[in-house]
C-alpha cells in the first residue's frame, strides 16, 4: 500500500524545504527519471506545489489540506490502525464502503476516510452533516476477539480515545463525553460516534467504528439547524487545525485503548470515561425506543449501561437512548 509516489512524497515532507534532485530520487528509488517525473505530475495534480530550483531539483512549497495515505503515514506510530487506508474525495458514507471492505476481508485497523460524504449517517439513519474538507469523516474497521454483546462498549472506548487525543493535541478547551456517543465542547457537539457490527452467533467478525469530528468549520459553515448545537475544534481552539496530524493521534489513541479493553477489560477505560463525562451527576432525560426515563445519571456499569436514579429512588439501566441534559 505504500506506493512509489508515497515514497517520493515522504522524501519531500522530511526534506525540511530543501530541494531534492530528480536524479537523486531516481537513483535512490531505483527507477527512471521519467518515472519520477510522472509521479511528480500526479502529486501536482493532487495539490502539492513544487518550485524548480536550478541545478538542485524540486523544492516542496505547499501541501494540500488532505487526509490522504501519503501524508498520514508520515505521522502514524501505530502497529495496525491506519496502516491500510482507503481515501476518497467523496463517498455516500464511509460506513457503506467499510461494509464492502469487510466482506472482502479487510484487516484489523483498516481505515476508510473521505473529504466529503453525501449521505453521512448518524444513529437510526439520522443525517450526519459532513462538510467538504472541514472534518474527519472516517470508519475504522476493527476485528477484536470479543463477544457480540460487548460491541456497544466500543462506543465508550472510542469516546475515551478521542477525548484523550484531543487533550494531548489542543490546549484551549476541555472536551466532555455525553453518553453514549457524543463529544461536546462547551456544551456543543463536535464529535459523533457510530458503532456497527458484523457478527456470527457468538463472535464478532468486525466492528465499524464510524467517527465524525468537526474540525475546521466556522459557525456559518454549518446548516442553520446545527448552528446552535454544533461546534468545531477550530472554533473552540481559536485557530485552524491540521487535520492529518490529528487523525494520526486519534488512530494511535484508538489502537491503544481498544487493545487495553480487549486485554484488561473496562476498568481503566471506565475511569477515564467518568473523568471526562459530562453526563454523570447531572439530571437527564433519556428517550429510548420504548420509554422516557428522567432522573440523575449516577454511573455507567462495567458493560457500559447508563444508570439513572429516578425520583422514586429506583435505579434504571439504559442500554441505548438519546439524552437531554
Ligand atoms: C452520531 O449520530 O452522532 C453518529 C455520527 C457518526 C458520523 C460518522 S462520519 C464517518 C462515518 N460515516 C457515516 O456515515 N457516519 C459515521 P446521532 O447520535 O444519531 O446524532 C445525529 C444528530 O447529530 C443529527 O440528527 C443532528 O442533530 C446532529 N448532527 C448532524 N451532523 C452534525 C455535525 N456535523 N455536527 C454536530 N452535530 C451534527
mmCIF file of C-alpha atoms and ligand atoms in Angstrom:
data_model
loop_
_atom_site.group_PDB
_atom_site.id
_atom_site.type_symbol
_atom_site.label_atom_id
_atom_site.label_comp_id
_atom_site.label_asym_id
_atom_site.label_seq_id
_atom_site.Cartn_x
_atom_site.Cartn_y
_atom_site.Cartn_z
ATOM 1 C CA UNK A 1 0.000 0.000 0.000
ATOM 2 C CA UNK A 2 2.959 2.353 0.384
ATOM 3 C CA UNK A 3 3.440 3.311 -3.267
ATOM 4 C CA UNK A 4 6.378 4.831 -5.111
ATOM 5 C CA UNK A 5 4.500 8.124 -5.077
ATOM 6 C CA UNK A 6 4.165 7.941 -1.263
ATOM 7 C CA UNK A 7 7.865 7.179 -1.034
ATOM 8 C CA UNK A 8 8.695 10.270 -3.098
ATOM 9 C CA UNK A 9 6.320 12.388 -1.054
ATOM 10 C CA UNK A 10 7.900 11.160 2.146
ATOM 11 C CA UNK A 11 11.315 12.387 0.977
ATOM 12 C CA UNK A 12 9.929 15.854 0.307
ATOM 13 C CA UNK A 13 7.991 16.025 3.554
ATOM 14 C CA UNK A 14 11.103 15.158 5.530
ATOM 15 C CA UNK A 15 13.475 17.353 3.481
ATOM 16 C CA UNK A 16 12.528 20.431 5.510
ATOM 17 C CA UNK A 17 12.167 22.652 2.459
ATOM 18 C CA UNK A 18 15.498 21.659 0.894
ATOM 19 C CA UNK A 19 15.401 20.885 -2.830
ATOM 20 C CA UNK A 20 15.793 17.268 -3.954
ATOM 21 C CA UNK A 21 17.104 16.451 -7.402
ATOM 22 C CA UNK A 22 15.200 14.179 -9.738
ATOM 23 C CA UNK A 23 18.382 12.244 -10.391
ATOM 24 C CA UNK A 24 18.955 11.563 -6.705
ATOM 25 C CA UNK A 25 15.359 10.375 -6.327
ATOM 26 C CA UNK A 26 15.710 8.150 -9.378
ATOM 27 C CA UNK A 27 18.950 6.642 -8.092
ATOM 28 C CA UNK A 28 17.771 6.126 -4.549
ATOM 29 C CA UNK A 29 14.457 4.622 -5.525
ATOM 30 C CA UNK A 30 15.951 2.679 -8.387
ATOM 31 C CA UNK A 31 13.587 3.925 -11.099
ATOM 32 C CA UNK A 32 13.954 6.065 -14.212
ATOM 33 C CA UNK A 33 13.821 9.853 -14.168
ATOM 34 C CA UNK A 34 10.750 9.668 -16.371
ATOM 35 C CA UNK A 35 9.013 7.608 -13.706
ATOM 36 C CA UNK A 36 9.926 10.195 -11.068
ATOM 37 C CA UNK A 37 8.648 12.970 -13.316
ATOM 38 C CA UNK A 38 5.312 11.181 -13.765
ATOM 39 C CA UNK A 39 4.833 10.787 -10.023
ATOM 40 C CA UNK A 40 5.685 14.456 -9.557
ATOM 41 C CA UNK A 41 2.951 15.327 -12.063
ATOM 42 C CA UNK A 42 0.461 13.247 -10.081
ATOM 43 C CA UNK A 43 1.457 14.961 -6.840
ATOM 44 C CA UNK A 44 0.971 18.354 -8.507
ATOM 45 C CA UNK A 45 -2.483 17.293 -9.642
ATOM 46 C CA UNK A 46 -3.276 16.351 -6.060
ATOM 47 C CA UNK A 47 -2.444 19.889 -4.961
ATOM 48 C CA UNK A 48 1.181 19.661 -3.860
ATOM 49 C CA UNK A 49 3.122 22.702 -5.055
ATOM 50 C CA UNK A 50 6.756 22.487 -6.077
ATOM 51 C CA UNK A 51 9.319 25.025 -7.181
ATOM 52 C CA UNK A 52 12.067 24.042 -9.587
ATOM 53 C CA UNK A 53 15.405 25.193 -8.235
ATOM 54 C CA UNK A 54 18.048 25.489 -10.926
ATOM 55 C CA UNK A 55 20.534 22.603 -10.897
ATOM 56 C CA UNK A 56 19.303 21.453 -7.497
ATOM 57 C CA UNK A 57 15.935 19.917 -8.238
ATOM 58 C CA UNK A 58 12.450 20.345 -6.798
ATOM 59 C CA UNK A 59 11.505 22.079 -3.612
ATOM 60 C CA UNK A 60 8.177 21.366 -1.861
ATOM 61 C CA UNK A 61 6.344 24.654 -1.339
ATOM 62 C CA UNK A 62 2.976 23.625 -0.008
ATOM 63 C CA UNK A 63 0.911 20.627 0.899
ATOM 64 C CA UNK A 64 -2.814 20.324 0.171
ATOM 65 C CA UNK A 65 -5.079 20.140 3.203
ATOM 66 C CA UNK A 66 -5.947 16.497 2.616
ATOM 67 C CA UNK A 67 -6.081 13.491 4.890
ATOM 68 C CA UNK A 68 -4.676 11.013 2.389
ATOM 69 C CA UNK A 69 -2.493 7.975 2.890
ATOM 70 C CA UNK A 70 0.787 9.542 1.850
ATOM 71 C CA UNK A 71 0.611 12.259 4.473
ATOM 72 C CA UNK A 72 -0.966 10.121 7.161
ATOM 73 C CA UNK A 73 1.879 7.599 7.097
ATOM 74 C CA UNK A 74 4.355 10.363 8.000
ATOM 75 C CA UNK A 75 2.729 10.833 11.373
ATOM 76 C CA UNK A 76 1.498 7.366 12.305
ATOM 77 C CA UNK A 77 3.191 5.375 15.026
ATOM 78 C CA UNK A 78 0.535 2.652 15.237
ATOM 79 C CA UNK A 79 1.079 -1.012 14.669
ATOM 80 C CA UNK A 80 -2.150 -1.822 12.803
ATOM 81 C CA UNK A 81 -4.590 1.078 12.795
ATOM 82 C CA UNK A 82 -4.309 3.244 9.693
ATOM 83 C CA UNK A 83 -1.732 1.012 8.059
ATOM 84 C CA UNK A 84 -4.248 0.421 5.293
ATOM 85 C CA UNK A 85 -6.126 3.499 4.235
ATOM 86 C CA UNK A 86 -8.876 3.820 1.653
ATOM 87 C CA UNK A 87 -9.070 7.505 0.877
ATOM 88 C CA UNK A 88 -11.854 9.173 -1.111
ATOM 89 C CA UNK A 89 -12.714 12.689 -2.145
ATOM 90 C CA UNK A 90 -16.421 11.882 -1.973
ATOM 91 C CA UNK A 91 -18.439 8.899 -0.802
ATOM 92 C CA UNK A 92 -22.035 8.404 0.268
ATOM 93 C CA UNK A 93 -20.914 7.157 3.656
ATOM 94 C CA UNK A 94 -17.610 5.698 4.842
ATOM 95 C CA UNK A 95 -19.689 3.095 6.727
ATOM 96 C CA UNK A 96 -21.060 1.709 3.462
ATOM 97 C CA UNK A 97 -17.586 1.444 1.962
ATOM 98 C CA UNK A 98 -16.377 -0.258 5.144
ATOM 99 C CA UNK A 99 -19.138 -2.881 4.960
ATOM 100 C CA UNK A 100 -17.936 -3.818 1.474
ATOM 101 C CA UNK A 101 -14.321 -3.948 2.595
ATOM 102 C CA UNK A 102 -15.226 -6.230 5.498
ATOM 103 C CA UNK A 103 -16.857 -8.654 3.064
ATOM 104 C CA UNK A 104 -13.634 -8.536 1.043
ATOM 105 C CA UNK A 105 -11.603 -9.429 4.143
ATOM 106 C CA UNK A 106 -10.098 -6.051 5.118
ATOM 107 C CA UNK A 107 -7.656 -6.486 8.019
ATOM 108 C CA UNK A 108 -7.921 -5.135 11.564
ATOM 109 C CA UNK A 109 -7.263 -1.400 11.624
ATOM 110 C CA UNK A 110 -8.247 -0.626 8.031
ATOM 111 C CA UNK A 111 -9.365 2.985 7.701
ATOM 112 C CA UNK A 112 -11.884 4.439 5.260
ATOM 113 C CA UNK A 113 -11.661 8.211 5.172
ATOM 114 C CA UNK A 114 -13.272 10.820 2.940
ATOM 115 C CA UNK A 115 -13.113 14.556 2.444
ATOM 116 C CA UNK A 116 -16.852 14.672 1.913
ATOM 117 C CA UNK A 117 -19.881 12.429 2.485
ATOM 118 C CA UNK A 118 -23.078 12.930 0.530
ATOM 119 C CA UNK A 119 -25.129 10.664 2.808
ATOM 120 C CA UNK A 120 -23.255 10.636 6.121
ATOM 121 C CA UNK A 121 -25.280 8.776 8.754
ATOM 122 C CA UNK A 122 -25.896 9.062 12.453
ATOM 123 C CA UNK A 123 -27.683 6.521 14.601
ATOM 124 C CA UNK A 124 -31.097 5.314 13.470
ATOM 125 C CA UNK A 125 -30.478 6.620 9.957
ATOM 126 C CA UNK A 126 -30.289 10.228 11.056
ATOM 127 C CA UNK A 127 -28.247 12.535 8.869
ATOM 128 C CA UNK A 128 -24.673 13.433 9.629
ATOM 129 C CA UNK A 129 -23.560 16.714 8.071
ATOM 130 C CA UNK A 130 -20.127 16.153 6.506
ATOM 131 C CA UNK A 131 -18.911 19.410 5.014
ATOM 132 C CA UNK A 132 -16.239 19.051 2.345
ATOM 133 C CA UNK A 133 -12.672 19.164 3.612
ATOM 134 C CA UNK A 134 -13.519 20.509 7.050
ATOM 135 C CA UNK A 135 -13.919 17.465 9.203
ATOM 136 C CA UNK A 136 -12.666 13.999 9.867
ATOM 137 C CA UNK A 137 -15.143 11.576 8.366
ATOM 138 C CA UNK A 138 -13.814 8.089 8.809
ATOM 139 C CA UNK A 139 -14.623 4.492 9.632
ATOM 140 C CA UNK A 140 -12.087 2.272 11.336
ATOM 141 C CA UNK A 141 -12.616 -1.426 10.745
ATOM 142 C CA UNK A 142 -11.501 -3.404 13.761
ATOM 143 C CA UNK A 143 -11.582 -7.113 14.431
ATOM 144 C CA UNK A 144 -11.334 -7.542 18.193
ATOM 145 C CA UNK A 145 -11.708 -11.019 19.617
ATOM 146 C CA UNK A 146 -14.741 -10.294 21.801
ATOM 147 C CA UNK A 147 -18.353 -11.423 22.082
ATOM 148 C CA UNK A 148 -21.141 -9.605 20.216
ATOM 149 C CA UNK A 149 -22.708 -8.264 23.421
ATOM 150 C CA UNK A 150 -19.504 -6.267 24.015
ATOM 151 C CA UNK A 151 -19.887 -4.251 20.821
ATOM 152 C CA UNK A 152 -21.588 -1.218 22.439
ATOM 153 C CA UNK A 153 -18.576 -0.882 24.756
ATOM 154 C CA UNK A 154 -16.515 0.193 21.793
ATOM 155 C CA UNK A 155 -18.528 3.384 21.526
ATOM 156 C CA UNK A 156 -17.301 4.270 25.020
ATOM 157 C CA UNK A 157 -13.760 3.095 24.280
ATOM 158 C CA UNK A 158 -13.758 5.275 21.165
ATOM 159 C CA UNK A 159 -15.100 8.289 23.056
ATOM 160 C CA UNK A 160 -12.285 7.947 25.593
ATOM 161 C CA UNK A 161 -9.716 7.529 22.829
ATOM 162 C CA UNK A 162 -10.868 10.682 21.031
ATOM 163 C CA UNK A 163 -11.109 12.754 24.197
ATOM 164 C CA UNK A 164 -7.604 11.726 25.249
ATOM 165 C CA UNK A 165 -6.288 12.547 21.751
ATOM 166 C CA UNK A 166 -7.986 15.954 21.946
ATOM 167 C CA UNK A 167 -6.500 16.659 25.359
ATOM 168 C CA UNK A 168 -2.994 15.924 24.149
ATOM 169 C CA UNK A 169 -3.385 17.854 20.890
ATOM 170 C CA UNK A 170 -5.249 21.015 21.948
ATOM 171 C CA UNK A 171 -4.945 23.332 24.887
ATOM 172 C CA UNK A 172 -7.776 25.849 24.794
ATOM 173 C CA UNK A 173 -10.745 23.649 25.678
ATOM 174 C CA UNK A 174 -11.788 20.632 27.689
ATOM 175 C CA UNK A 175 -13.876 18.078 25.791
ATOM 176 C CA UNK A 176 -16.715 16.275 27.560
ATOM 177 C CA UNK A 177 -18.291 12.937 26.753
ATOM 178 C CA UNK A 178 -22.048 12.827 26.539
ATOM 179 C CA UNK A 179 -23.310 9.269 26.905
ATOM 180 C CA UNK A 180 -23.244 7.286 24.774
ATOM 181 C CA UNK A 181 -21.741 8.615 21.575
ATOM 182 C CA UNK A 182 -21.181 12.377 21.585
ATOM 183 C CA UNK A 183 -18.223 14.552 22.463
ATOM 184 C CA UNK A 184 -19.125 18.094 23.378
ATOM 185 C CA UNK A 185 -17.034 21.205 23.753
ATOM 186 C CA UNK A 186 -18.624 23.965 25.794
ATOM 187 C CA UNK A 187 -21.929 22.133 25.551
ATOM 188 C CA UNK A 188 -21.932 21.812 21.766
ATOM 189 C CA UNK A 189 -21.457 18.683 19.703
ATOM 190 C CA UNK A 190 -18.124 18.358 17.981
ATOM 191 C CA UNK A 191 -17.979 14.601 17.500
ATOM 192 C CA UNK A 192 -20.398 11.752 16.897
ATOM 193 C CA UNK A 193 -19.572 8.050 17.029
ATOM 194 C CA UNK A 194 -21.488 5.308 15.250
ATOM 195 C CA UNK A 195 -20.548 1.723 16.109
ATOM 196 C CA UNK A 196 -21.881 -1.018 13.859
ATOM 197 C CA UNK A 197 -21.203 -4.722 13.994
ATOM 198 C CA UNK A 198 -20.884 -7.665 11.644
ATOM 199 C CA UNK A 199 -21.178 -10.825 13.738
ATOM 200 C CA UNK A 200 -21.724 -14.525 13.806
ATOM 201 C CA UNK A 201 -23.701 -16.108 16.644
ATOM 202 C CA UNK A 202 -21.005 -15.919 19.296
ATOM 203 C CA UNK A 203 -18.194 -13.959 17.723
ATOM 204 C CA UNK A 204 -17.684 -10.508 16.274
ATOM 205 C CA UNK A 205 -16.401 -10.620 12.721
ATOM 206 C CA UNK A 206 -15.759 -6.912 12.570
ATOM 207 C CA UNK A 207 -16.777 -3.637 14.114
ATOM 208 C CA UNK A 208 -17.202 -0.466 12.128
ATOM 209 C CA UNK A 209 -16.165 2.464 14.262
ATOM 210 C CA UNK A 210 -17.665 5.472 12.498
ATOM 211 C CA UNK A 211 -16.149 8.740 13.639
ATOM 212 C CA UNK A 212 -17.295 12.193 12.611
ATOM 213 C CA UNK A 213 -15.302 15.102 14.028
ATOM 214 C CA UNK A 214 -15.978 18.723 13.138
ATOM 215 C CA UNK A 215 -12.538 20.238 12.739
ATOM 216 C CA UNK A 216 -12.212 23.393 10.658
ATOM 217 C CA UNK A 217 -15.770 24.665 10.186
ATOM 218 C CA UNK A 218 -16.650 28.223 11.021
ATOM 219 C CA UNK A 219 -20.062 28.553 12.585
ATOM 220 C CA UNK A 220 -21.774 29.651 9.367
ATOM 221 C CA UNK A 221 -20.367 26.622 7.533
ATOM 222 C CA UNK A 222 -22.935 24.559 9.466
ATOM 223 C CA UNK A 223 -26.512 24.407 8.219
ATOM 224 C CA UNK A 224 -28.776 26.669 10.227
ATOM 225 C CA UNK A 225 -30.411 23.950 12.312
ATOM 226 C CA UNK A 226 -26.988 22.869 13.607
ATOM 227 C CA UNK A 227 -25.546 26.308 14.341
ATOM 228 C CA UNK A 228 -26.828 26.392 17.912
ATOM 229 C CA UNK A 229 -25.957 22.787 18.781
ATOM 230 C CA UNK A 230 -22.718 22.078 16.877
ATOM 231 C CA UNK A 231 -19.168 23.363 17.062
ATOM 232 C CA UNK A 232 -15.749 22.589 15.582
ATOM 233 C CA UNK A 233 -12.316 22.150 17.112
ATOM 234 C CA UNK A 234 -11.050 25.241 15.251
ATOM 235 C CA UNK A 235 -13.831 27.391 16.716
ATOM 236 C CA UNK A 236 -13.042 26.242 20.245
ATOM 237 C CA UNK A 237 -9.253 26.183 19.889
ATOM 238 C CA UNK A 238 -9.220 29.553 18.157
ATOM 239 C CA UNK A 239 -7.089 28.525 15.206
ATOM 240 C CA UNK A 240 -7.203 26.295 12.114
ATOM 241 C CA UNK A 241 -6.182 22.686 12.691
ATOM 242 C CA UNK A 242 -4.004 20.405 10.597
ATOM 243 C CA UNK A 243 -6.386 17.509 10.167
ATOM 244 C CA UNK A 244 -3.989 14.792 9.110
ATOM 245 C CA UNK A 245 -1.864 15.147 12.211
ATOM 246 C CA UNK A 246 -4.896 14.874 14.449
ATOM 247 C CA UNK A 247 -6.193 11.820 12.534
ATOM 248 C CA UNK A 248 -2.888 10.115 13.331
ATOM 249 C CA UNK A 249 -3.284 10.980 17.022
ATOM 250 C CA UNK A 250 -6.837 9.643 17.079
ATOM 251 C CA UNK A 251 -5.779 6.370 15.451
ATOM 252 C CA UNK A 252 -2.924 5.916 17.913
ATOM 253 C CA UNK A 253 -5.212 6.563 20.816
ATOM 254 C CA UNK A 254 -7.893 4.258 19.440
ATOM 255 C CA UNK A 255 -5.431 1.420 18.950
ATOM 256 C CA UNK A 256 -4.121 1.913 22.473
ATOM 257 C CA UNK A 257 -7.499 1.943 24.221
ATOM 258 C CA UNK A 258 -9.181 -0.775 22.206
ATOM 259 C CA UNK A 259 -6.193 -3.054 22.852
ATOM 260 C CA UNK A 260 -6.421 -2.124 26.538
ATOM 261 C CA UNK A 261 -10.097 -3.050 26.555
ATOM 262 C CA UNK A 262 -9.553 -6.396 24.828
ATOM 263 C CA UNK A 263 -6.634 -7.300 27.121
ATOM 264 C CA UNK A 264 -7.704 -5.951 30.507
ATOM 265 C CA UNK A 265 -11.405 -5.169 30.278
ATOM 266 C CA UNK A 266 -13.270 -1.977 31.035
ATOM 267 C CA UNK A 267 -11.583 -0.896 34.304
ATOM 268 C CA UNK A 268 -9.100 1.762 33.227
ATOM 269 C CA UNK A 269 -11.314 2.979 30.418
ATOM 270 C CA UNK A 270 -14.303 3.326 32.735
ATOM 271 C CA UNK A 271 -12.188 5.567 34.979
ATOM 272 C CA UNK A 272 -11.100 7.774 32.100
ATOM 273 C CA UNK A 273 -14.632 7.823 30.787
ATOM 274 C CA UNK A 274 -16.002 9.024 34.124
ATOM 275 C CA UNK A 275 -13.304 11.689 34.414
ATOM 276 C CA UNK A 276 -14.386 13.195 31.103
ATOM 277 C CA UNK A 277 -18.074 12.568 31.459
ATOM 278 C CA UNK A 278 -20.427 15.491 31.242
ATOM 279 C CA UNK A 279 -23.351 13.164 31.967
ATOM 280 C CA UNK A 280 -22.648 11.549 35.352
ATOM 281 C CA UNK A 281 -24.090 13.548 38.251
ATOM 282 C CA UNK A 282 -26.459 15.521 36.010
ATOM 283 C CA UNK A 283 -30.217 15.452 35.757
ATOM 284 C CA UNK A 284 -31.062 13.814 32.461
ATOM 285 C CA UNK A 285 -33.989 12.814 30.333
ATOM 286 C CA UNK A 286 -33.315 9.626 28.386
ATOM 287 C CA UNK A 287 -35.551 8.789 25.462
ATOM 288 C CA UNK A 288 -35.329 5.136 24.453
ATOM 289 C CA UNK A 289 -37.325 3.403 21.758
ATOM 290 C CA UNK A 290 -39.859 2.322 24.379
ATOM 291 C CA UNK A 291 -39.963 4.954 27.114
ATOM 292 C CA UNK A 292 -38.715 8.184 28.629
ATOM 293 C CA UNK A 293 -36.669 7.933 31.827
ATOM 294 C CA UNK A 294 -35.901 11.003 33.918
ATOM 295 C CA UNK A 295 -33.612 11.352 36.886
ATOM 296 C CA UNK A 296 -29.993 11.697 37.924
ATOM 297 C CA UNK A 297 -27.335 9.897 35.883
ATOM 298 C CA UNK A 298 -25.400 8.096 38.608
ATOM 299 C CA UNK A 299 -22.911 5.820 36.835
ATOM 300 C CA UNK A 300 -22.071 3.584 33.961
ATOM 301 C CA UNK A 301 -21.730 -0.119 34.647
ATOM 302 C CA UNK A 302 -18.886 -2.414 33.651
ATOM 303 C CA UNK A 303 -20.820 -3.143 30.489
ATOM 304 C CA UNK A 304 -21.395 0.494 29.597
ATOM 305 C CA UNK A 305 -25.020 0.709 30.683
ATOM 306 C CA UNK A 306 -26.067 4.147 31.960
ATOM 307 C CA UNK A 307 -27.777 4.029 35.362
ATOM 308 C CA UNK A 308 -30.369 6.660 36.141
ATOM 309 C CA UNK A 309 -31.845 7.211 39.599
ATOM 310 C CA UNK A 310 -35.479 8.170 39.198
ATOM 311 C CA UNK A 311 -37.469 10.409 41.551
ATOM 312 C CA UNK A 312 -38.875 7.364 43.391
ATOM 313 C CA UNK A 313 -35.310 6.181 44.097
ATOM 314 C CA UNK A 314 -35.459 3.298 41.667
ATOM 315 C CA UNK A 315 -32.355 2.852 39.500
ATOM 316 C CA UNK A 316 -32.910 2.075 35.885
ATOM 317 C CA UNK A 317 -30.277 0.797 33.435
ATOM 318 C CA UNK A 318 -30.362 2.353 29.973
ATOM 319 C CA UNK A 319 -28.755 0.499 27.071
ATOM 320 C CA UNK A 320 -29.426 2.916 24.262
ATOM 321 C CA UNK A 321 -31.113 6.306 24.214
ATOM 322 C CA UNK A 322 -30.930 9.954 23.353
ATOM 323 C CA UNK A 323 -30.054 12.068 26.333
ATOM 324 C CA UNK A 324 -31.188 15.575 27.097
ATOM 325 C CA UNK A 325 -29.350 17.331 29.886
HETATM 326 C C1 LIG B 1 -23.985 10.373 15.657
HETATM 327 O O1 LIG B 1 -25.313 10.038 15.497
HETATM 328 O O2 LIG B 1 -23.587 11.282 16.336
HETATM 329 C C2 LIG B 1 -23.015 9.497 14.869
HETATM 330 C C3 LIG B 1 -22.344 10.244 13.762
HETATM 331 C C4 LIG B 1 -21.309 9.395 13.045
HETATM 332 C C5 LIG B 1 -20.771 10.071 11.823
HETATM 333 C C6 LIG B 1 -19.639 9.299 11.197
HETATM 334 S S1 LIG B 1 -18.835 10.204 9.949
HETATM 335 C C7 LIG B 1 -17.972 8.809 9.419
HETATM 336 C C8 LIG B 1 -18.972 7.662 9.486
HETATM 337 N N1 LIG B 1 -19.721 7.575 8.254
HETATM 338 C C9 LIG B 1 -21.019 7.844 8.446
HETATM 339 O O3 LIG B 1 -21.881 7.858 7.547
HETATM 340 N N2 LIG B 1 -21.239 8.096 9.753
HETATM 341 C C10 LIG B 1 -20.035 7.983 10.536
HETATM 342 P P1 LIG B 1 -26.516 10.606 16.367
HETATM 343 O O4 LIG B 1 -26.209 10.470 17.818
HETATM 344 O O5 LIG B 1 -27.703 9.908 15.827
HETATM 345 O O6 LIG B 1 -26.558 12.143 16.037
HETATM 346 C C11 LIG B 1 -27.076 12.621 14.825
HETATM 347 C C12 LIG B 1 -27.561 14.031 15.077
HETATM 348 O O7 LIG B 1 -26.441 14.907 15.281
HETATM 349 C C13 LIG B 1 -28.301 14.637 13.900
HETATM 350 O O8 LIG B 1 -29.664 14.306 13.969
HETATM 351 C C14 LIG B 1 -28.060 16.144 14.079
HETATM 352 O O9 LIG B 1 -28.935 16.686 15.041
HETATM 353 C C15 LIG B 1 -26.685 16.185 14.699
HETATM 354 N N3 LIG B 1 -25.628 16.415 13.677
HETATM 355 C C16 LIG B 1 -25.602 16.057 12.376
HETATM 356 N N4 LIG B 1 -24.455 16.414 11.795
HETATM 357 C C17 LIG B 1 -23.705 17.023 12.754
HETATM 358 C C18 LIG B 1 -22.418 17.612 12.780
HETATM 359 N N5 LIG B 1 -21.607 17.650 11.708
HETATM 360 N N6 LIG B 1 -22.007 18.149 13.951
HETATM 361 C C19 LIG B 1 -22.767 18.123 15.065
HETATM 362 N N7 LIG B 1 -23.992 17.586 15.092
HETATM 363 C C20 LIG B 1 -24.467 17.037 13.953
#
